[in-house]
mmCIF file of C-alpha atoms and ligand atoms in Angstrom:
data_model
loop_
_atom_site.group_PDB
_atom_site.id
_atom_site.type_symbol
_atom_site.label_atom_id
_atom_site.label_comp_id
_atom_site.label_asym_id
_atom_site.label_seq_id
_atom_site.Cartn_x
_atom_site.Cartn_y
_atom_site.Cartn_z
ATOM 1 C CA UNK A 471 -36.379 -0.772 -27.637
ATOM 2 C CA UNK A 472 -34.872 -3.648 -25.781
ATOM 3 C CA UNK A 473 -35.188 -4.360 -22.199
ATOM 4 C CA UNK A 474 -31.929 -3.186 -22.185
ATOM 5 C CA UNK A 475 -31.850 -0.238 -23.411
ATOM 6 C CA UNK A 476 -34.680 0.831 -20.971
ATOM 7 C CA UNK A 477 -33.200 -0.348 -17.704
ATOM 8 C CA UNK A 478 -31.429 1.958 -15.427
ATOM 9 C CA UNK A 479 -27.693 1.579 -14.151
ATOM 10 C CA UNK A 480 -25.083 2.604 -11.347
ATOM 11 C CA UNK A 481 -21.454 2.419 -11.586
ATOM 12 C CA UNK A 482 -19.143 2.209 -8.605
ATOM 13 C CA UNK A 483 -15.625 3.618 -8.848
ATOM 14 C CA UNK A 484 -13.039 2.833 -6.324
ATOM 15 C CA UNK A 485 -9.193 4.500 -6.288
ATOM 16 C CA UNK A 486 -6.298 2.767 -4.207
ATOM 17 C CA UNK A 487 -2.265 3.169 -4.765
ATOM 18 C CA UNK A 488 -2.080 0.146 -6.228
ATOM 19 C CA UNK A 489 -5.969 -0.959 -7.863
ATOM 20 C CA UNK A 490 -8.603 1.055 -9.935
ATOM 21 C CA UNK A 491 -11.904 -1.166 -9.762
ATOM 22 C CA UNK A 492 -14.813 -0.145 -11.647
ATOM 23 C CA UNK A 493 -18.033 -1.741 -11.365
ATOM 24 C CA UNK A 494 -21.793 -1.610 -13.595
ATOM 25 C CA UNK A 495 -24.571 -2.849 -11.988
ATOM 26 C CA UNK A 496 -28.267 -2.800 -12.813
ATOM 27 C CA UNK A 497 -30.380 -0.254 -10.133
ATOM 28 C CA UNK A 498 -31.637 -2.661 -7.909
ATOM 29 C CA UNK A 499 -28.221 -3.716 -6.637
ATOM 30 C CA UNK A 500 -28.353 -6.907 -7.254
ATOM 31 C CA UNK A 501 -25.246 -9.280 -6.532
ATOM 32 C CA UNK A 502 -25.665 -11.389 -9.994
ATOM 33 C CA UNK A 503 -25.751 -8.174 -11.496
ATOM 34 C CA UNK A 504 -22.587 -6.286 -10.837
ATOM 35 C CA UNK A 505 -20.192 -6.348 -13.212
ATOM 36 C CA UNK A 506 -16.255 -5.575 -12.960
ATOM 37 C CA UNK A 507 -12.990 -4.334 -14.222
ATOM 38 C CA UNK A 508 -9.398 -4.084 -12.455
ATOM 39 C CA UNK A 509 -6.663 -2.396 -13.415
ATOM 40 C CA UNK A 510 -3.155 -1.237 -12.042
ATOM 41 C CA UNK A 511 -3.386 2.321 -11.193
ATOM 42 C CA UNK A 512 -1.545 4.489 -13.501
ATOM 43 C CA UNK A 513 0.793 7.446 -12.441
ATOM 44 C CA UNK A 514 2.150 8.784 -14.996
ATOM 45 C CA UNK A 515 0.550 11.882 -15.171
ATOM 46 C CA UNK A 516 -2.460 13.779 -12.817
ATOM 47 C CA UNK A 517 -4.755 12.992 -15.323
ATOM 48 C CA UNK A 518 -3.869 8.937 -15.615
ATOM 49 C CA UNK A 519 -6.303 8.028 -13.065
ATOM 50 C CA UNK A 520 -9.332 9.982 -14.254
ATOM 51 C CA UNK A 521 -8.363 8.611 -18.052
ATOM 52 C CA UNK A 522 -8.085 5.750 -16.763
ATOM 53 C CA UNK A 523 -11.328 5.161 -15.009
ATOM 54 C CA UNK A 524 -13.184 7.222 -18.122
ATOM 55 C CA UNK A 525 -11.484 4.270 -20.303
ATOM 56 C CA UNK A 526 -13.097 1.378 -17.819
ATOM 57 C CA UNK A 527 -16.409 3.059 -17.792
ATOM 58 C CA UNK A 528 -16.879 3.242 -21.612
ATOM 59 C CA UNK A 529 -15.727 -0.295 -22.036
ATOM 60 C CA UNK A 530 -18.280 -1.414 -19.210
ATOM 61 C CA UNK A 531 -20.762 0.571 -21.156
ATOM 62 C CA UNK A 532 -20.097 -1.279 -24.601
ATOM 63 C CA UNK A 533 -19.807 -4.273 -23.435
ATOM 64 C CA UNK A 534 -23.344 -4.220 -21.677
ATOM 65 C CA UNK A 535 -24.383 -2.320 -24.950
ATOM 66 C CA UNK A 536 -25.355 0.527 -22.280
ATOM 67 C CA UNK A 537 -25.827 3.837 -23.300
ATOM 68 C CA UNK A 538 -24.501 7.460 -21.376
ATOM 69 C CA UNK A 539 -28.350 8.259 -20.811
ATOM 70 C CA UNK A 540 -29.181 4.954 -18.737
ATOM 71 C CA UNK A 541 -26.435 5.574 -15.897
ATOM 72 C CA UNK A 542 -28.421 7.133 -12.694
ATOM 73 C CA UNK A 543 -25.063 8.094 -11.210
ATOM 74 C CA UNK A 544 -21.504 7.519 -10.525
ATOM 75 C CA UNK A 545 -19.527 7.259 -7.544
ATOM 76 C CA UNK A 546 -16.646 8.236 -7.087
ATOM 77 C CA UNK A 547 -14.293 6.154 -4.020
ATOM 78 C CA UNK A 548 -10.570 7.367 -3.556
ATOM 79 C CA UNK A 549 -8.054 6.903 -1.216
ATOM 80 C CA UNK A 550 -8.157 10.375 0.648
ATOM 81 C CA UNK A 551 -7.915 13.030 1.791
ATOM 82 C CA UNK A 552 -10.684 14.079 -0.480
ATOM 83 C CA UNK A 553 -11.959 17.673 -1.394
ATOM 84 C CA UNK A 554 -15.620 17.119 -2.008
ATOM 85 C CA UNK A 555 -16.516 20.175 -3.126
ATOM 86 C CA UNK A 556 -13.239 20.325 -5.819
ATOM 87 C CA UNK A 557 -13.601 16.705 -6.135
ATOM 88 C CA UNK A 558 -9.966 16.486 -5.920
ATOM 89 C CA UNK A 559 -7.362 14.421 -3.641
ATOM 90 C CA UNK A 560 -5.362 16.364 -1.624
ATOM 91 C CA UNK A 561 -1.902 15.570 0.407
ATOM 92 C CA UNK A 562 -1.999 12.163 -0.891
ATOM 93 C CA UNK A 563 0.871 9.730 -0.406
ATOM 94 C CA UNK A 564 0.340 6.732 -2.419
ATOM 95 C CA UNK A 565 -1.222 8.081 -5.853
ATOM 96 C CA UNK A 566 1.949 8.953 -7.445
ATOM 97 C CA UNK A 567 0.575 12.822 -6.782
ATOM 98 C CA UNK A 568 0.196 14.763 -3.677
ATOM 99 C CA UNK A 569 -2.834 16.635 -5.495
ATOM 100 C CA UNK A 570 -4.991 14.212 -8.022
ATOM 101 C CA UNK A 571 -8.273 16.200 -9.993
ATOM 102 C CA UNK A 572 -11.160 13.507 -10.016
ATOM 103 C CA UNK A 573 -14.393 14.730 -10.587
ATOM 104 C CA UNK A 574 -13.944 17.557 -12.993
ATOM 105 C CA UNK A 575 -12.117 15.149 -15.920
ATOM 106 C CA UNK A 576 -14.449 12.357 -15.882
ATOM 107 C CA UNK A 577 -17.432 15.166 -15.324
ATOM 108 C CA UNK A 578 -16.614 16.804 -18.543
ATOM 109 C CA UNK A 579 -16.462 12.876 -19.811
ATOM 110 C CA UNK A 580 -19.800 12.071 -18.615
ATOM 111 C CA UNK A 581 -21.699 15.589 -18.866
ATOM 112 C CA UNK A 582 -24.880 14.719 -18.022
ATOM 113 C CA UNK A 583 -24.214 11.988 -15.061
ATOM 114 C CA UNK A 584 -24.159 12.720 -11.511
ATOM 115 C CA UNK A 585 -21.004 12.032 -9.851
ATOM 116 C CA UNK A 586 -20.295 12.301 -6.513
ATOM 117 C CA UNK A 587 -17.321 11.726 -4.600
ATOM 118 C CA UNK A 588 -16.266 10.061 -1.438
ATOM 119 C CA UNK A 589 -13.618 8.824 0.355
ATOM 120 C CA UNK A 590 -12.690 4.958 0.091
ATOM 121 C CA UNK A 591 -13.135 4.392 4.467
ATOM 122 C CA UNK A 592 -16.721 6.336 4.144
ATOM 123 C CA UNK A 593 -17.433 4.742 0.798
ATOM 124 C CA UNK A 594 -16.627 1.157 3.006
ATOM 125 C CA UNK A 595 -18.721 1.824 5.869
ATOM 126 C CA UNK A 596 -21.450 2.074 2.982
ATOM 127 C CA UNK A 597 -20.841 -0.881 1.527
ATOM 128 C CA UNK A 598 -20.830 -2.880 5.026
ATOM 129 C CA UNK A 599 -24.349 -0.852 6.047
ATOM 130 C CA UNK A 600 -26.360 -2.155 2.815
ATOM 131 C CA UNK A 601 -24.316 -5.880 1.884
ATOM 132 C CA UNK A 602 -23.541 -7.129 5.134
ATOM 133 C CA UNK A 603 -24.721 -5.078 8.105
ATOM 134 C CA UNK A 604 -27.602 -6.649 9.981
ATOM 135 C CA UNK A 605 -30.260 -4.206 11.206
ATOM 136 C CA UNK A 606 -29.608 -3.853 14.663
ATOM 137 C CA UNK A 607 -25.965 -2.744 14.186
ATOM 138 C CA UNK A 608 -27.256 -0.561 10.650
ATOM 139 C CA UNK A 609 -27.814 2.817 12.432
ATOM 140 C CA UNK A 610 -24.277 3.018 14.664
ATOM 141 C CA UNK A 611 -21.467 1.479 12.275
ATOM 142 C CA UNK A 612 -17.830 1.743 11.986
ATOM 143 C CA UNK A 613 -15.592 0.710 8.863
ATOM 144 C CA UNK A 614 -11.722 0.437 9.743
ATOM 145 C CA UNK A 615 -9.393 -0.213 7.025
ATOM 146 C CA UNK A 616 -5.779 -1.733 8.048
ATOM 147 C CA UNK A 617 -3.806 -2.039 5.480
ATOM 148 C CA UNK A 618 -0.619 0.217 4.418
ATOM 149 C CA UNK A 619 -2.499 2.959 6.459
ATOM 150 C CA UNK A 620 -5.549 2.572 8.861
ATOM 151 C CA UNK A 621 -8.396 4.669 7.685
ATOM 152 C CA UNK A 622 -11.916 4.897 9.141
ATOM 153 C CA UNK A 623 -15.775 5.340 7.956
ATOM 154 C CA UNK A 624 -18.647 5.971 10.309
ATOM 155 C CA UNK A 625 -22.165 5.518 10.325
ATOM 156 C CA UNK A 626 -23.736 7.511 13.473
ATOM 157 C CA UNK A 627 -27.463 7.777 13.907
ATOM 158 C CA UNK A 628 -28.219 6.916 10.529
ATOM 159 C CA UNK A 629 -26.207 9.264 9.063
ATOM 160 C CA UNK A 630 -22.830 8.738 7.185
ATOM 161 C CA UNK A 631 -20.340 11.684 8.751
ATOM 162 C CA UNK A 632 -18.433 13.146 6.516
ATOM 163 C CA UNK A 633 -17.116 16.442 7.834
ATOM 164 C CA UNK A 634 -16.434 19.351 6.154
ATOM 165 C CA UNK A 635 -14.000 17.974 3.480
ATOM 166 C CA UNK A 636 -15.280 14.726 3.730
ATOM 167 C CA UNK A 637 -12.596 12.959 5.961
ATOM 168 C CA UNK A 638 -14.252 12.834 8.947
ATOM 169 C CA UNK A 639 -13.059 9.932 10.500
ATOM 170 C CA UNK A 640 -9.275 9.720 9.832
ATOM 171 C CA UNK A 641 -8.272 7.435 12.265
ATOM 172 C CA UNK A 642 -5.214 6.244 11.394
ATOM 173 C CA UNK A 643 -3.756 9.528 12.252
ATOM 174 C CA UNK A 644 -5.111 9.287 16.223
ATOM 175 C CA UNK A 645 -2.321 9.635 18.452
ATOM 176 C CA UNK A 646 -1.681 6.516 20.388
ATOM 177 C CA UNK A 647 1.787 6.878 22.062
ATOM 178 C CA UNK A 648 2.846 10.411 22.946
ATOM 179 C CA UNK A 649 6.324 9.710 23.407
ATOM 180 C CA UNK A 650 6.549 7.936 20.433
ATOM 181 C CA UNK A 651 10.114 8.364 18.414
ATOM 182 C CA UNK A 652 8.322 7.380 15.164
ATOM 183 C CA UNK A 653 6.991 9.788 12.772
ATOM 184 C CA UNK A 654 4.498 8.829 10.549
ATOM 185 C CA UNK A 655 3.982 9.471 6.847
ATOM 186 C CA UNK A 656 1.866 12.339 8.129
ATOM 187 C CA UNK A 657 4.673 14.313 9.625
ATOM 188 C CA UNK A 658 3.348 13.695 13.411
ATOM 189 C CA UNK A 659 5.010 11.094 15.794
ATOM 190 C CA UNK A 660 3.142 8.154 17.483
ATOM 191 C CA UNK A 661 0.103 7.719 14.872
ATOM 192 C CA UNK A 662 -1.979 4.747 15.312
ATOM 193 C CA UNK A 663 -0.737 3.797 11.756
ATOM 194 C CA UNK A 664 2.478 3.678 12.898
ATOM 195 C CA UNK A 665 2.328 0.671 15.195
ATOM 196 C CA UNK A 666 -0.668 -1.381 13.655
ATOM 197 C CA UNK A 667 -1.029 -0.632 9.882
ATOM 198 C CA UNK A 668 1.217 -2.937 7.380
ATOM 199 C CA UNK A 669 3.837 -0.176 6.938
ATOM 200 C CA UNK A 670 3.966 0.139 10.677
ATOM 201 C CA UNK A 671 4.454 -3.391 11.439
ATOM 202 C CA UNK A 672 7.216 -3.335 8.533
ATOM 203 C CA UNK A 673 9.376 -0.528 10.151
ATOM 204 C CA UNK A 674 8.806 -1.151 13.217
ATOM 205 C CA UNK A 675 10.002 -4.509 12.390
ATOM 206 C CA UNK A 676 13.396 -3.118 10.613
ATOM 207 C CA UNK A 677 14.262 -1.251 13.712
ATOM 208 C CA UNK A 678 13.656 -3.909 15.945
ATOM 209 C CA UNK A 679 16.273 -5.953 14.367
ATOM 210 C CA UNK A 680 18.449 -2.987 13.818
ATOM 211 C CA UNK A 681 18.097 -2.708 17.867
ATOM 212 C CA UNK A 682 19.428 -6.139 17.708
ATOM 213 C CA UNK A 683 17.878 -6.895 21.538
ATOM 214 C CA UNK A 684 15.748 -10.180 20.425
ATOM 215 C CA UNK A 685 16.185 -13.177 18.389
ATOM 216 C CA UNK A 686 14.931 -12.930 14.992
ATOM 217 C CA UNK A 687 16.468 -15.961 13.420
ATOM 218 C CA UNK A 688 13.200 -17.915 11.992
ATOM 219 C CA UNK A 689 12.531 -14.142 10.406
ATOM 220 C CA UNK A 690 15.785 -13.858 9.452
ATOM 221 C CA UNK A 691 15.658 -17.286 7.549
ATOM 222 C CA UNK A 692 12.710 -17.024 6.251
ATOM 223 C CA UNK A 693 13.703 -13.576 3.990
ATOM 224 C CA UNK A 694 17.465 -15.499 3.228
ATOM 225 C CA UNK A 695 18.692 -12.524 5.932
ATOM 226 C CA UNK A 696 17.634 -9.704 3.631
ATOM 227 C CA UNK A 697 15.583 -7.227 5.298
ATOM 228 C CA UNK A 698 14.524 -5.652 2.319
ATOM 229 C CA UNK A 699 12.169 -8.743 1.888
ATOM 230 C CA UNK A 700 10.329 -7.761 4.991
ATOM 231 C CA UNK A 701 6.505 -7.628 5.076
ATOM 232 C CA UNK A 702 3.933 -7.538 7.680
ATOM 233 C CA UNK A 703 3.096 -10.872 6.297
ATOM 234 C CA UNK A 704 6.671 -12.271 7.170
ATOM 235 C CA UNK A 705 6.494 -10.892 10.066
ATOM 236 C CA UNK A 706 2.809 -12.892 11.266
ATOM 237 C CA UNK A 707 3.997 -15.619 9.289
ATOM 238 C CA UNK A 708 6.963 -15.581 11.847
ATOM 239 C CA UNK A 709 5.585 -15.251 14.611
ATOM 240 C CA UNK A 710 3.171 -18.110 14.359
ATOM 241 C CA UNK A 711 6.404 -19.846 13.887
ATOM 242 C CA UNK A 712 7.773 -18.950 17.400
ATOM 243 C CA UNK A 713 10.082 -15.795 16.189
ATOM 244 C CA UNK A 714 10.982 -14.061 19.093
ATOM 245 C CA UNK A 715 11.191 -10.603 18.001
ATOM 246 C CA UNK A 716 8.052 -11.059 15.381
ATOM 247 C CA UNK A 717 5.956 -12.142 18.515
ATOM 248 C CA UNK A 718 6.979 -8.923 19.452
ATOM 249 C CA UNK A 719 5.794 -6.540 17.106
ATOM 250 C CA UNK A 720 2.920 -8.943 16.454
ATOM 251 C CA UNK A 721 1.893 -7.678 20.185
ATOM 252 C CA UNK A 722 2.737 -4.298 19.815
ATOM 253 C CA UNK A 723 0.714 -4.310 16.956
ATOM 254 C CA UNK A 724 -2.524 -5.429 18.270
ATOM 255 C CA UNK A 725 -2.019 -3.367 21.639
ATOM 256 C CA UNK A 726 -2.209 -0.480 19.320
ATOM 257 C CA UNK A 727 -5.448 -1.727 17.469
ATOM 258 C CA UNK A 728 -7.159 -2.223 21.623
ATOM 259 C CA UNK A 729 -5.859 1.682 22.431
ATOM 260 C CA UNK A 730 -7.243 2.729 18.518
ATOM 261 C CA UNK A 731 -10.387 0.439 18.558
ATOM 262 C CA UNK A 732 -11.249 2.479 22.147
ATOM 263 C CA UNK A 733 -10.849 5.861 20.906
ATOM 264 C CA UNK A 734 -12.971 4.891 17.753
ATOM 265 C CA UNK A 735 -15.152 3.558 19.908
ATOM 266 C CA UNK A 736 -15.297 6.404 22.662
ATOM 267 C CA UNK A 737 -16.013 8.633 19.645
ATOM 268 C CA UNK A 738 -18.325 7.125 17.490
ATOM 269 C CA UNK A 739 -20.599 4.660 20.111
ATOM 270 C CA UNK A 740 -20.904 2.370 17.681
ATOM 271 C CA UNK A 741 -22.506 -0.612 18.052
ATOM 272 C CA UNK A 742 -19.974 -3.067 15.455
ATOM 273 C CA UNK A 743 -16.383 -2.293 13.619
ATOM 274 C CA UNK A 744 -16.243 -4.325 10.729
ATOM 275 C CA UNK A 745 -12.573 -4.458 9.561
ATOM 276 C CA UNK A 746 -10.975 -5.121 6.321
ATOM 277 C CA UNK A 747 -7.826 -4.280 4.621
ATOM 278 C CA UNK A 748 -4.917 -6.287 3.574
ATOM 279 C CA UNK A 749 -3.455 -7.007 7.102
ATOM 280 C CA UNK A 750 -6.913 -8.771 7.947
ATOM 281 C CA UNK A 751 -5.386 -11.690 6.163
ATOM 282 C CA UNK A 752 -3.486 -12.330 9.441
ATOM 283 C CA UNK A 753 -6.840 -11.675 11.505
ATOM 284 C CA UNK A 754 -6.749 -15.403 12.917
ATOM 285 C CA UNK A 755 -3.888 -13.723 15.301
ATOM 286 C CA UNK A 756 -5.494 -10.153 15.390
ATOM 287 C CA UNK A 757 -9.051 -10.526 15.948
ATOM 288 C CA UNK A 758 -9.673 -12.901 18.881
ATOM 289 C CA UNK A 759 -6.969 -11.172 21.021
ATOM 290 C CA UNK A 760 -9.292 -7.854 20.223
ATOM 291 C CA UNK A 761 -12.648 -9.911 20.969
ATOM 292 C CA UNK A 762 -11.350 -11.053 24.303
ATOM 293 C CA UNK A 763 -10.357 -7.747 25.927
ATOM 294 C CA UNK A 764 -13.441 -5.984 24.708
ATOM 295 C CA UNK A 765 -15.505 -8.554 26.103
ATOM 296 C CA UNK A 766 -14.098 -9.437 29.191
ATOM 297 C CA UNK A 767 -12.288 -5.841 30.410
ATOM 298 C CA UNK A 768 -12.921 -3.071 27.816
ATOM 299 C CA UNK A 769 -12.881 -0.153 30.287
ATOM 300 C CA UNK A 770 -9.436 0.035 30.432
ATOM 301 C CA UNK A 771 -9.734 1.210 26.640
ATOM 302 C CA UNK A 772 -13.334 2.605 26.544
ATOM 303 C CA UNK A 773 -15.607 4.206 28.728
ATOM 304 C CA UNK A 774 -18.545 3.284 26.461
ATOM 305 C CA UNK A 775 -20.296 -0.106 25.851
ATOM 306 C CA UNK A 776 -17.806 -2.016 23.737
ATOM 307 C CA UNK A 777 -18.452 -2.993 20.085
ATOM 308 C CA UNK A 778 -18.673 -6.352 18.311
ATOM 309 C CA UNK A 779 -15.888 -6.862 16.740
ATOM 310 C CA UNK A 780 -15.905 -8.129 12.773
ATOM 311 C CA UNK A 781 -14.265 -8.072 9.193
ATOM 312 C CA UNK A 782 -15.837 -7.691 6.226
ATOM 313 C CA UNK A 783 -16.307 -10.365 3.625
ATOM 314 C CA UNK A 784 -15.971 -9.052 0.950
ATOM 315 C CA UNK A 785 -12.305 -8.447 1.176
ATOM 316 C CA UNK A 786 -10.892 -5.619 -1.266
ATOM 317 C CA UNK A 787 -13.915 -5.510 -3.159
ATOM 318 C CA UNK A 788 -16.012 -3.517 0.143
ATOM 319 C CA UNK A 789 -14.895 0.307 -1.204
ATOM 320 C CA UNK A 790 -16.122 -0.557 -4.347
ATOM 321 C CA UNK A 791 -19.545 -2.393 -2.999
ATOM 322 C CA UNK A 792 -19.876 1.274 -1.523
ATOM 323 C CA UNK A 793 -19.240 3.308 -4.649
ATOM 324 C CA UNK A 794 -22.169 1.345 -5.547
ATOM 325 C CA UNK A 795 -24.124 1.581 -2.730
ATOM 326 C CA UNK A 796 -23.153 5.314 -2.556
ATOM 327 C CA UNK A 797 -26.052 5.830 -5.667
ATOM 328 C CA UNK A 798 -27.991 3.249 -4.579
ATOM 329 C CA UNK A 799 -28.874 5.327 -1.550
ATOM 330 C CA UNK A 800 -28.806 8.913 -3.214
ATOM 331 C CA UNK A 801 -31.069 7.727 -5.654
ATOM 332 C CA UNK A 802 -33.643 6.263 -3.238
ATOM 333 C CA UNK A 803 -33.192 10.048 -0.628
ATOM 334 C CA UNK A 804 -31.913 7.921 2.317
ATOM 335 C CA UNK A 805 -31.186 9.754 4.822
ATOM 336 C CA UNK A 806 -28.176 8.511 5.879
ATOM 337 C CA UNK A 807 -26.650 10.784 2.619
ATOM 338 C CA UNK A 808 -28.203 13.507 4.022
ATOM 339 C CA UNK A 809 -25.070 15.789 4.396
ATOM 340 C CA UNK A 810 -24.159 14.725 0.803
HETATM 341 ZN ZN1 ZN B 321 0.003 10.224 11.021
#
């Protein structure tokens, strides 16, 4: 027997609307270790995702001449909300499906590998806790995703909440402006997601011009006046460029993310936020606006001590760290997967 063929592995799973990353790595975790593979998510059928990820993990396998018997566990991160004890997705919006079967496909795959499934914002907040987290911020984390949603993981006391579907901490869906005349993707009006996530800043950014109150010309110029074109990332590109109306929504934006960042943080007590998500690109105007208030006059959005505020470094590959991480931990009986 090779050395190979004796050593243990993990694999890491992690689901978006737009990626399926799959990752191998040997048991102890190590960076120089992990192995990955990225495809387009497929939705063509219910099933495309699990075949999908079932075809990713075999060709891992092979290609690190692995065998079924060596993998300690696989974990399973998908945008939510997540049944854990179905292993399905339910009410989904950007899967192609409202109702996506995970666990039981690739189970019957895999027959003899333990798979457990999570939801992408918990499987984050994992991946933060054991790659990047020092100690003193380890036991009280938070994970806040802000991308074409806002989604949330949370580490209290050690222990990784989960609820009792596992969705514990959907933020995104926190009301932050009762009178709010936007509905969100949900079905409710005034969702946190509606002012700060990409989407958000995208309508938001349509209307405004629709409105026709403030000057959008560098905007306008910049997408040869087709609206269609619009992106949050026009829109910070814009307003660094002295748009009027962009500087606008830019604001509105991150006045959302101080009233969401002070429920989050009048909920969960924790003692950092890392964020990531693809909006974080533009965290050079998001971030120290955020850093400021909570340092110098958080109690207008938080009764508790305020957090530090961070992002993640490791970019879109964090869910996935945490698929990893996700076995890592069950494997070793830490207790912060004790409700798992
Ligand atoms: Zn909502």
């Amino acid at each position: 027997m090779t050395e190979n063929q004796t050593q243990k592995y993990i694999i890491g799973v992690d689901i978006g609307g737009t990626w399926i990353r799959v990752a191998i790595c040997t048991q102890d975790l190590k960076e120089e270790n992990i192995k990955t593979k990225v495809v387009n998510t497929p939705k063509e059928s219910k099933f495309s995702i699990s075949n999908s990820v079932c075809i990713l993990i075999s060709d891992l396998l092979k290609e690190n001449n692995t065998n079924e018997d060596q993998i300690l566990g696989i974990g399973l991160a998908s945008a939510g909300p997540i049944d854990m004890e179905t292993g399905e997705v339910f009410n989904n919006a950007n899967l192609g499906f409202r109702e996506v079967p995970l666990k039981e496909p690739i189970q019957a795959k895999f027959p003899d590998v333990p798979i457990y499934l999570i939801n992408d914002c918990n499987a984050a907040v994992l991946g933060v806790h054991y790659f990047e987290a020092s100690e003193d911020e380890k036991e009280n984390l938070v994970y806040i995703t802000v991308s074409t949603g806002i989604g949330g993981g949370a580490i209290c006391n050690g222990h990784l909440l989960l609820g009792k579907d596992g969705n514990a901490a959907e933020i995104g869906h926190g009301l932050v402006e009762p009178k709010s005349n936007f509905q969100c993707n949900c079905g409710a009006y005034g969702c946190w997601e509606v002012y700060s996530s990409g989407t958000g800043v995208m309508n938001r950014t349509i209307d405004a011009i629709k409105e026709g109150n403030l000057n959008a010309d560098i905007l306008m110029k910049m997408v040869d006046n087709d609206t269609s074109k619009i992106t949050a990332k026009e829109v910070f590109q814009a307003a660094r460029e002295g748009d009027e109306l962009s500087k606008k929504i830019v604001d509105q934006c991150v006045f959302y993310m101080k009233v969401g960042i002070g429920l989050v943080n009048n909920f969960y007590d924790c003692t950092s936020i890392y964020f990531g998500g693809g909006l974080m690109k533009d965290k050079e105007q998001i971030l120290p606006p955020l850093i400021e208030q909570f340092e110098n006059n958080p109690i207008i959005f938080t009764i508790n001590k305020p957090p530090k505020l961070k992002t993640t470094s490791y970019r879109d590959d964090i869910g996935l760290r945490g698929a990893l991480a996700l076995i890592y931990y069950k494997i070793k009986n830490s207790p912060i997967l004790d409700m798992l």
